Amino acid sequence: MSKNMVADHAIRPVENDTIFTISAKASEAVEKYGPDKVINSSMGVLLEDNGDFVAFKSVYDYLESLEAPKIAAYASIEGDKDFLKAVKKACFKDHMPNAYIEAVATPGGSGAIHHSVFNYTNIGDTVITSSLYWDPYNTICLESGRKLDTYNMFNENGGLDIDAFKEKFNYYLTKQKRLLTIFNTPAHNPTGYSVSDEEWDEILVVLKEAAKDKDNKIIVLVDIAYIDFCDEKFNRRKFMEKFAGLDENILILIAFSASKGYTMYGLRNGALLCVTSKEEIAKEFFYTNLHSNRGTWSNGTKGAMRVLTDIINDENLGNNFIKERDHYVKMLRRRADVFLQKSEEVGLKLYPYKDGFFVCIPCKDPAKAADLLMEENVFVIPLQTGLRFALCAVGEEKCALAPKIIKEVLSKWDE
């Protein structure tokens, strides 16, 4: 007989979240040595060069101006109607595919990922993603009684390893006939890689070939949490148009998060969207996920929905917001450029970076490397095969210093 009070499926390791644990150690180091002596790249939140938290004035001034009922009242379970219209605009902008599209509100991108796993796979199924990934994907799968498997992320040319994806994708379709694949792009967490339009064409060839077997249920979740910190000149949303005209047994899901693009981390605002060629499947999506909302968090944060809705629909509010966000997109790009330049100068290898909050350093023993770097007051996050450095949280001057310190530590033992 089990000695545990929790049910068998709920037994978990006695350990804390790695990111929050390392962040707490970084805070202790700041208290002990002072902020100038510490490089804290642990948390995926946007900070000023001086370490101050970035909360967009355009967002929070408007939130504070709202009357209490627009914040305190219950939102609709599926998300307020005007929010759902606005979030489609926020997600696709000028690249909305010619397809049936529905949306439901979720508490950030995490809620969207939860619903995707829970509602589009069966208990015991395996979900696949790339070999470098945001660790809560695995946690969400385990919580839902699913498993996560990975394929090699990068080929020898520094692009997405389409062959590795195809092999793993086809393998699992022969075993379970229903398969959810997660792509975190553009601005992948943890590498900063963005899947190119040409690579999307190759992915879609794989999907379409598998869809010829009508018994296959093919679900692709695109986690776009960091898309709004991609420089607009790169046109990182264009790939979304490719989701038009797909076979009925291919369903595209998109996890939209306002946490990053709108600095609403604690307001828990986001949505799960679907793209399908069949109206009936879009309707099924809407009501399935509406019921899941009711059965988990009931409804979302009304004030956050109101702010996003009005920023999208009000030209003056929207222009102020875009101007402010563009300032920080440029700041992030400067940090990335200096980190990449200094890494090249000292010979520090990086996984391919294109956009976003993070860069990732290949490493044989990430946990050991992270511990050694903590001794140098450099705080990074150990992942599957590398170290995540959060450009978003580190000022430009320290982004210039960090590569040399990391290279020196790794060179002592990780050759």
Coordinates of C-alpha atoms in Angstrom, one line a residue:
M1 CA 0.0 0.0 0.0
S2 CA 1.3 3.4 -0.9
K3 CA 2.5 5.7 1.9
N4 CA 1.7 8.8 -0.1
M5 CA -1.3 10.9 0.5
V6 CA -1.3 12.2 -3.1
A7 CA -2.6 9.9 -5.8
D8 CA -0.1 7.8 -7.7
H9 CA -0.2 10.0 -10.8
A10 CA 0.6 13.1 -8.7
I11 CA 3.8 12.0 -7.1
R12 CA 6.5 14.4 -8.1
P13 CA 10.2 14.9 -7.4
V14 CA 11.0 16.9 -4.2
E15 CA 12.7 19.8 -6.0
N16 CA 12.1 23.4 -6.9
D17 CA 11.9 25.0 -10.3
T18 CA 15.4 25.5 -11.7
I19 CA 14.9 29.0 -13.1
F20 CA 13.4 30.4 -9.9
T21 CA 16.0 28.6 -7.7
I22 CA 18.9 30.1 -9.7
S23 CA 17.2 33.5 -9.8
A24 CA 16.9 33.5 -6.0
K25 CA 20.7 32.7 -5.8
A26 CA 21.4 35.6 -8.1
S27 CA 19.4 37.9 -5.9
E28 CA 21.4 36.7 -2.9
A29 CA 24.6 37.5 -4.8
V30 CA 23.4 41.0 -5.6
E31 CA 22.7 41.6 -1.9
K32 CA 26.2 40.3 -1.0
Y33 CA 28.4 41.8 -3.7
G34 CA 26.3 44.6 -5.2
P35 CA 24.5 44.7 -8.6
D36 CA 27.6 45.8 -10.5
K37 CA 29.4 42.6 -9.6
V38 CA 26.7 40.2 -10.8
I39 CA 25.4 39.2 -14.2
N40 CA 22.0 37.8 -13.7
S41 CA 20.6 36.2 -16.9
S42 CA 18.3 33.8 -15.2
M43 CA 14.8 35.2 -15.7
G44 CA 13.1 35.6 -19.0
V45 CA 11.7 39.1 -18.3
L46 CA 12.7 42.4 -19.9
L47 CA 14.8 44.7 -17.8
E48 CA 16.4 48.1 -18.4
D49 CA 20.2 48.3 -18.7
N50 CA 20.2 49.5 -15.0
G51 CA 18.2 46.4 -13.9
D52 CA 14.8 48.1 -13.5
F53 CA 11.8 46.1 -14.5
V54 CA 10.2 47.1 -17.8
A55 CA 6.5 47.5 -17.7
F56 CA 5.2 49.4 -20.7
K57 CA 3.8 52.8 -19.7
S58 CA 1.4 52.6 -22.6
V59 CA -0.1 49.4 -21.1
Y60 CA -0.2 50.2 -17.4
D61 CA -1.3 53.9 -17.7
Y62 CA -4.3 52.6 -19.7
L63 CA -4.9 49.8 -17.2
E64 CA -4.9 52.3 -14.3
S65 CA -7.4 54.5 -16.2
L66 CA -10.0 51.7 -16.5
E67 CA -13.1 51.9 -14.3
A68 CA -13.3 49.2 -11.7
P69 CA -16.0 47.0 -13.4
K70 CA -13.8 46.7 -16.5
I71 CA -11.1 45.1 -14.3
A72 CA -13.1 43.4 -11.6
A73 CA -16.0 41.8 -13.4
Y74 CA -16.0 38.2 -14.7
A75 CA -14.8 37.8 -18.2
S76 CA -16.6 35.4 -20.5
I77 CA -15.4 31.9 -20.1
E78 CA -14.2 31.7 -23.6
G79 CA -12.8 35.3 -23.5
D80 CA -14.7 38.5 -24.1
K81 CA -15.9 38.7 -27.7
D82 CA -14.1 41.9 -28.6
F83 CA -10.9 40.4 -27.1
L84 CA -11.2 37.3 -29.3
K85 CA -11.4 39.5 -32.4
A86 CA -8.6 41.7 -31.2
V87 CA -6.3 38.8 -30.4
K88 CA -6.6 37.4 -33.9
K89 CA -5.4 40.8 -35.2
A90 CA -2.6 40.8 -32.7
C91 CA -1.6 37.3 -33.6
F92 CA -1.6 37.4 -37.4
K93 CA -1.4 41.2 -38.2
D94 CA -1.2 41.4 -42.0
H95 CA -0.7 37.7 -42.5
M96 CA -4.0 36.1 -41.5
P97 CA -4.3 32.8 -43.5
N98 CA -7.4 32.2 -45.7
A99 CA -8.9 29.6 -43.4
Y100 CA -11.3 29.1 -40.5
I101 CA -9.9 30.7 -37.4
E102 CA -11.2 30.6 -33.9
A103 CA -9.7 31.6 -30.5
V104 CA -10.2 31.1 -26.8
A105 CA -8.6 33.1 -24.0
T106 CA -6.0 31.4 -21.8
P107 CA -3.9 32.6 -18.9
G108 CA -0.8 33.3 -21.0
G109 CA 0.9 30.9 -23.4
S110 CA 1.1 28.3 -20.8
G111 CA -2.6 27.8 -20.7
A112 CA -2.7 27.5 -24.5
I113 CA 0.0 24.8 -24.4
H114 CA -2.0 23.0 -21.6
H115 CA -5.2 22.9 -23.7
S116 CA -3.3 21.8 -26.8
V117 CA -1.7 18.8 -25.0
F118 CA -4.8 17.9 -23.0
N119 CA -7.4 18.2 -25.8
Y120 CA -5.5 17.0 -28.8
T121 CA -3.7 14.0 -27.5
N122 CA -4.8 10.9 -25.7
I123 CA -3.5 9.7 -22.3
G124 CA -0.2 7.9 -22.8
D125 CA 0.5 9.6 -26.1
T126 CA 3.9 11.2 -26.9
V127 CA 4.3 14.8 -28.0
I128 CA 7.4 15.8 -30.0
T129 CA 9.5 18.9 -30.1
S130 CA 13.1 19.9 -30.8
S131 CA 16.0 18.7 -28.6
L132 CA 16.4 22.2 -27.1
Y133 CA 13.1 23.3 -25.6
W134 CA 11.3 25.2 -22.8
D135 CA 11.3 22.7 -19.9
P136 CA 7.6 23.3 -18.9
Y137 CA 6.6 21.5 -22.1
N138 CA 7.7 18.4 -20.4
T139 CA 6.0 19.3 -17.2
I140 CA 2.7 20.0 -18.9
C141 CA 2.9 16.7 -20.7
L142 CA 3.6 14.8 -17.5
E143 CA 0.7 16.6 -15.7
S144 CA -1.6 15.4 -18.4
G145 CA -0.4 11.8 -18.5
R146 CA 1.5 12.3 -21.7
K147 CA 5.2 12.0 -22.7
L148 CA 7.6 14.3 -24.5
D149 CA 10.2 13.1 -27.0
T150 CA 12.6 15.2 -29.1
Y151 CA 14.5 15.2 -32.4
N152 CA 17.8 16.8 -33.0
M153 CA 17.2 20.5 -33.5
F154 CA 20.1 21.7 -35.7
N155 CA 21.8 20.2 -38.8
E156 CA 25.5 20.7 -39.6
N157 CA 24.7 23.9 -41.5
G158 CA 23.1 25.6 -38.6
G159 CA 19.5 25.2 -39.9
L160 CA 16.6 23.2 -38.5
D161 CA 17.2 19.5 -38.9
I162 CA 14.2 18.7 -41.1
D163 CA 15.4 15.1 -41.6
A164 CA 15.5 14.4 -37.9
F165 CA 12.1 16.0 -37.5
K166 CA 10.7 13.9 -40.3
E167 CA 12.1 10.6 -38.9
K168 CA 10.7 11.2 -35.4
F169 CA 7.4 12.5 -36.7
N170 CA 6.8 9.5 -39.0
Y171 CA 7.9 7.1 -36.3
Y172 CA 5.2 8.2 -33.8
L173 CA 2.5 8.4 -36.4
T174 CA 3.0 4.7 -37.0
K175 CA 2.5 4.1 -33.3
Q176 CA -0.4 6.4 -32.3
K177 CA -2.1 7.8 -35.4
R178 CA -2.5 11.1 -33.5
L179 CA 0.5 13.4 -33.1
L180 CA 1.0 16.8 -31.6
T181 CA 4.2 18.6 -32.6
I182 CA 5.4 21.8 -30.9
F183 CA 7.4 24.4 -32.7
N184 CA 8.6 27.4 -30.6
T185 CA 9.2 30.0 -33.3
P186 CA 10.0 32.7 -34.1
A187 CA 12.6 33.7 -31.4
H188 CA 12.9 30.2 -30.0
N189 CA 13.3 29.7 -26.2
P190 CA 16.2 29.0 -25.4
T191 CA 18.2 29.5 -28.6
G192 CA 16.7 32.5 -30.3
Y193 CA 16.3 30.6 -33.6
S194 CA 13.5 31.4 -36.0
V195 CA 12.3 28.8 -38.5
S196 CA 12.7 30.3 -42.0
D197 CA 9.9 30.4 -44.5
E198 CA 11.8 27.9 -46.6
E199 CA 12.0 25.5 -43.7
W200 CA 8.3 25.9 -43.1
D201 CA 7.8 24.8 -46.7
E202 CA 9.8 21.6 -45.9
I203 CA 7.9 21.0 -42.7
L204 CA 4.6 21.3 -44.6
V205 CA 5.7 18.8 -47.2
V206 CA 6.2 16.3 -44.3
L207 CA 2.8 17.1 -42.9
K208 CA 0.9 16.9 -46.2
E209 CA 2.5 13.6 -47.1
A210 CA 1.4 12.1 -43.7
A211 CA -2.1 13.6 -44.1
K212 CA -2.7 11.4 -47.2
D213 CA -3.6 8.7 -44.6
K214 CA -6.9 10.1 -43.5
D215 CA -6.7 8.1 -40.2
N216 CA -3.8 10.3 -39.1
K217 CA -4.6 13.2 -36.9
I218 CA -1.9 15.8 -37.3
I219 CA -1.7 18.7 -34.8
V220 CA 0.9 21.4 -35.0
L221 CA 1.3 23.8 -32.1
V222 CA 3.2 27.0 -32.9
D223 CA 4.3 28.7 -29.7
I224 CA 4.8 32.3 -30.7
A225 CA 5.5 33.7 -27.2
Y226 CA 8.3 35.9 -28.3
I227 CA 7.1 37.0 -31.8
D228 CA 6.5 40.6 -30.9
F229 CA 10.2 41.1 -30.0
C230 CA 11.3 40.2 -33.5
D231 CA 12.3 43.2 -35.6
E232 CA 9.5 44.0 -38.0
K233 CA 12.0 44.2 -41.0
F234 CA 12.4 40.4 -40.8
N235 CA 8.7 39.8 -41.4
R236 CA 8.6 36.9 -39.1
R237 CA 4.8 36.4 -39.4
K238 CA 4.7 35.8 -43.1
F239 CA 4.9 32.0 -42.6
M240 CA 1.4 32.1 -41.1
E241 CA -0.1 32.5 -44.6
K242 CA 1.2 29.0 -45.5
F243 CA -1.4 27.5 -43.1
A244 CA -4.2 28.1 -45.7
G245 CA -5.7 25.2 -47.7
L246 CA -4.3 22.4 -45.6
D247 CA -5.8 18.9 -45.4
E248 CA -8.7 18.5 -43.0
N249 CA -6.7 16.2 -40.8
I250 CA -4.0 18.8 -40.3
L251 CA -4.9 21.3 -37.5
I252 CA -2.7 24.3 -36.7
L253 CA -2.8 25.6 -33.2
I254 CA -1.1 28.9 -32.1
A255 CA -0.2 29.7 -28.5
F256 CA -0.3 33.5 -28.2
S257 CA 1.1 35.2 -25.1
A258 CA 0.7 38.8 -24.0
S259 CA 3.3 38.2 -21.3
K260 CA 6.3 39.2 -23.4
G261 CA 5.0 41.5 -26.1
Y262 CA 2.8 43.5 -23.7
T263 CA 4.9 43.0 -20.5
M264 CA 1.8 41.4 -18.9
Y265 CA 3.8 38.5 -17.2
G266 CA 1.7 38.6 -14.0
L267 CA -1.6 39.5 -15.6
R268 CA -1.7 36.1 -17.3
N269 CA -3.2 37.0 -20.6
G270 CA -3.1 35.0 -23.8
A271 CA -5.0 32.8 -26.2
L272 CA -5.1 29.6 -28.1
L273 CA -6.0 30.0 -31.7
C274 CA -6.7 27.4 -34.4
V275 CA -6.3 27.4 -38.2
T276 CA -8.2 24.8 -40.2
S277 CA -9.7 24.3 -43.6
K278 CA -12.9 23.0 -42.2
E279 CA -15.5 25.1 -40.4
E280 CA -16.8 22.1 -38.4
I281 CA -13.3 21.6 -36.9
A282 CA -13.0 25.2 -35.9
K283 CA -16.4 25.0 -34.1
E284 CA -15.3 21.9 -32.3
F285 CA -12.1 23.6 -31.2
F286 CA -14.0 26.6 -29.8
Y287 CA -16.4 24.6 -27.7
T288 CA -13.9 22.0 -26.6
N289 CA -11.6 24.6 -25.2
L290 CA -14.4 26.7 -23.8
H291 CA -15.3 23.7 -21.6
S292 CA -11.7 23.2 -20.7
N293 CA -11.5 26.8 -19.6
R294 CA -14.5 26.2 -17.3
G295 CA -13.0 23.0 -15.9
T296 CA -9.6 24.5 -15.1
W297 CA -9.3 28.3 -14.5
S298 CA -12.9 29.2 -15.3
N299 CA -12.2 32.5 -16.9
G300 CA -9.4 34.9 -17.6
T301 CA -8.2 38.3 -16.4
K302 CA -10.8 40.8 -17.7
G303 CA -8.6 44.0 -17.2
A304 CA -5.8 42.4 -19.3
M305 CA -8.2 41.5 -22.0
R306 CA -9.6 45.1 -22.1
V307 CA -6.1 46.6 -22.4
L308 CA -5.1 44.4 -25.3
T309 CA -8.4 44.9 -27.0
D310 CA -8.2 48.7 -26.9
I311 CA -4.6 48.9 -27.8
I312 CA -5.3 46.8 -30.9
N313 CA -8.5 48.8 -31.8
D314 CA -7.7 52.4 -30.8
E315 CA -5.3 54.0 -33.2
N316 CA -3.9 56.5 -30.7
L317 CA -3.3 53.9 -28.0
G318 CA -1.9 51.5 -30.5
N319 CA 0.6 54.0 -31.9
N320 CA 1.9 54.9 -28.5
F321 CA 2.3 51.2 -27.6
I322 CA 4.1 50.3 -30.9
K323 CA 6.5 53.2 -30.5
E324 CA 7.3 52.1 -26.9
R325 CA 7.7 48.5 -27.8
D326 CA 9.9 49.3 -30.8
H327 CA 12.3 51.1 -28.5
Y328 CA 12.8 47.9 -26.5
V329 CA 13.0 45.7 -29.6
K330 CA 15.9 47.9 -30.7
M331 CA 17.5 47.7 -27.2
L332 CA 17.2 43.9 -27.3
R333 CA 18.8 43.8 -30.8
R334 CA 21.8 45.9 -29.6
R335 CA 22.3 43.5 -26.7
A336 CA 22.2 40.5 -29.0
D337 CA 24.6 42.1 -31.5
V338 CA 27.2 42.8 -28.9
F339 CA 26.9 39.4 -27.3
L340 CA 27.3 37.7 -30.6
Q341 CA 30.2 39.9 -31.6
K342 CA 32.1 39.4 -28.3
S343 CA 31.3 35.6 -28.5
E344 CA 32.9 35.5 -31.9
E345 CA 36.0 37.4 -30.7
V346 CA 36.7 35.1 -27.8
G347 CA 35.7 31.9 -29.6
L348 CA 32.6 31.1 -27.6
K349 CA 30.3 28.8 -29.6
L350 CA 26.6 29.6 -29.7
Y351 CA 23.5 27.8 -31.1
P352 CA 22.2 29.7 -34.1
Y353 CA 20.5 33.0 -33.0
K354 CA 18.0 35.1 -35.0
D355 CA 15.7 36.9 -32.6
G356 CA 14.3 37.2 -29.1
F357 CA 15.1 37.1 -25.4
F358 CA 17.7 34.4 -25.3
V359 CA 21.0 32.9 -26.6
C360 CA 22.1 29.4 -25.9
I361 CA 25.7 28.1 -25.5
P362 CA 26.4 24.4 -26.3
C363 CA 27.8 22.6 -23.3
K364 CA 28.7 19.0 -22.3
D365 CA 27.6 19.3 -18.7
P366 CA 25.2 22.3 -18.4
A367 CA 24.5 21.8 -14.7
K368 CA 28.2 21.7 -13.8
A369 CA 28.9 24.7 -16.0
A370 CA 26.1 26.7 -14.4
D371 CA 27.4 25.9 -10.9
L372 CA 30.9 27.0 -11.9
L373 CA 29.6 30.2 -13.5
M374 CA 27.7 31.0 -10.3
E375 CA 31.1 31.1 -8.5
E376 CA 32.0 33.9 -11.0
N377 CA 28.7 35.7 -10.2
V378 CA 27.3 34.8 -13.7
F379 CA 23.9 33.2 -13.5
V380 CA 22.6 31.2 -16.4
I381 CA 20.1 28.4 -16.8
P382 CA 21.3 24.9 -17.5
L383 CA 19.2 23.1 -20.2
Q384 CA 19.2 19.9 -22.1
T385 CA 22.5 20.4 -24.0
G386 CA 23.4 24.0 -23.2
L387 CA 23.3 27.2 -21.1
R388 CA 20.6 29.7 -21.6
F389 CA 21.6 33.4 -21.3
A390 CA 18.8 35.9 -21.0
L391 CA 19.7 38.9 -23.1
C392 CA 16.4 40.4 -22.1
A393 CA 17.5 40.7 -18.5
V394 CA 21.1 41.9 -18.9
G395 CA 22.3 45.3 -19.9
E396 CA 24.4 46.0 -23.0
E397 CA 27.6 46.5 -21.0
K398 CA 27.3 43.2 -19.2
C399 CA 26.3 41.5 -22.5
A400 CA 29.7 42.6 -23.7
L401 CA 31.5 41.2 -20.7
A402 CA 29.7 37.8 -20.3
P403 CA 31.1 35.9 -23.3
K404 CA 34.7 36.1 -22.1
I405 CA 33.8 35.0 -18.6
I406 CA 31.7 32.1 -19.9
K407 CA 34.4 31.1 -22.4
E408 CA 37.1 31.0 -19.7
V409 CA 35.0 28.9 -17.4
L410 CA 34.0 26.4 -20.1
S411 CA 37.6 26.2 -21.4
K412 CA 38.8 24.9 -18.1
W413 CA 37.0 21.6 -18.5
D414 CA 34.5 21.5 -21.4
E415 CA 36.9 21.0 -24.3

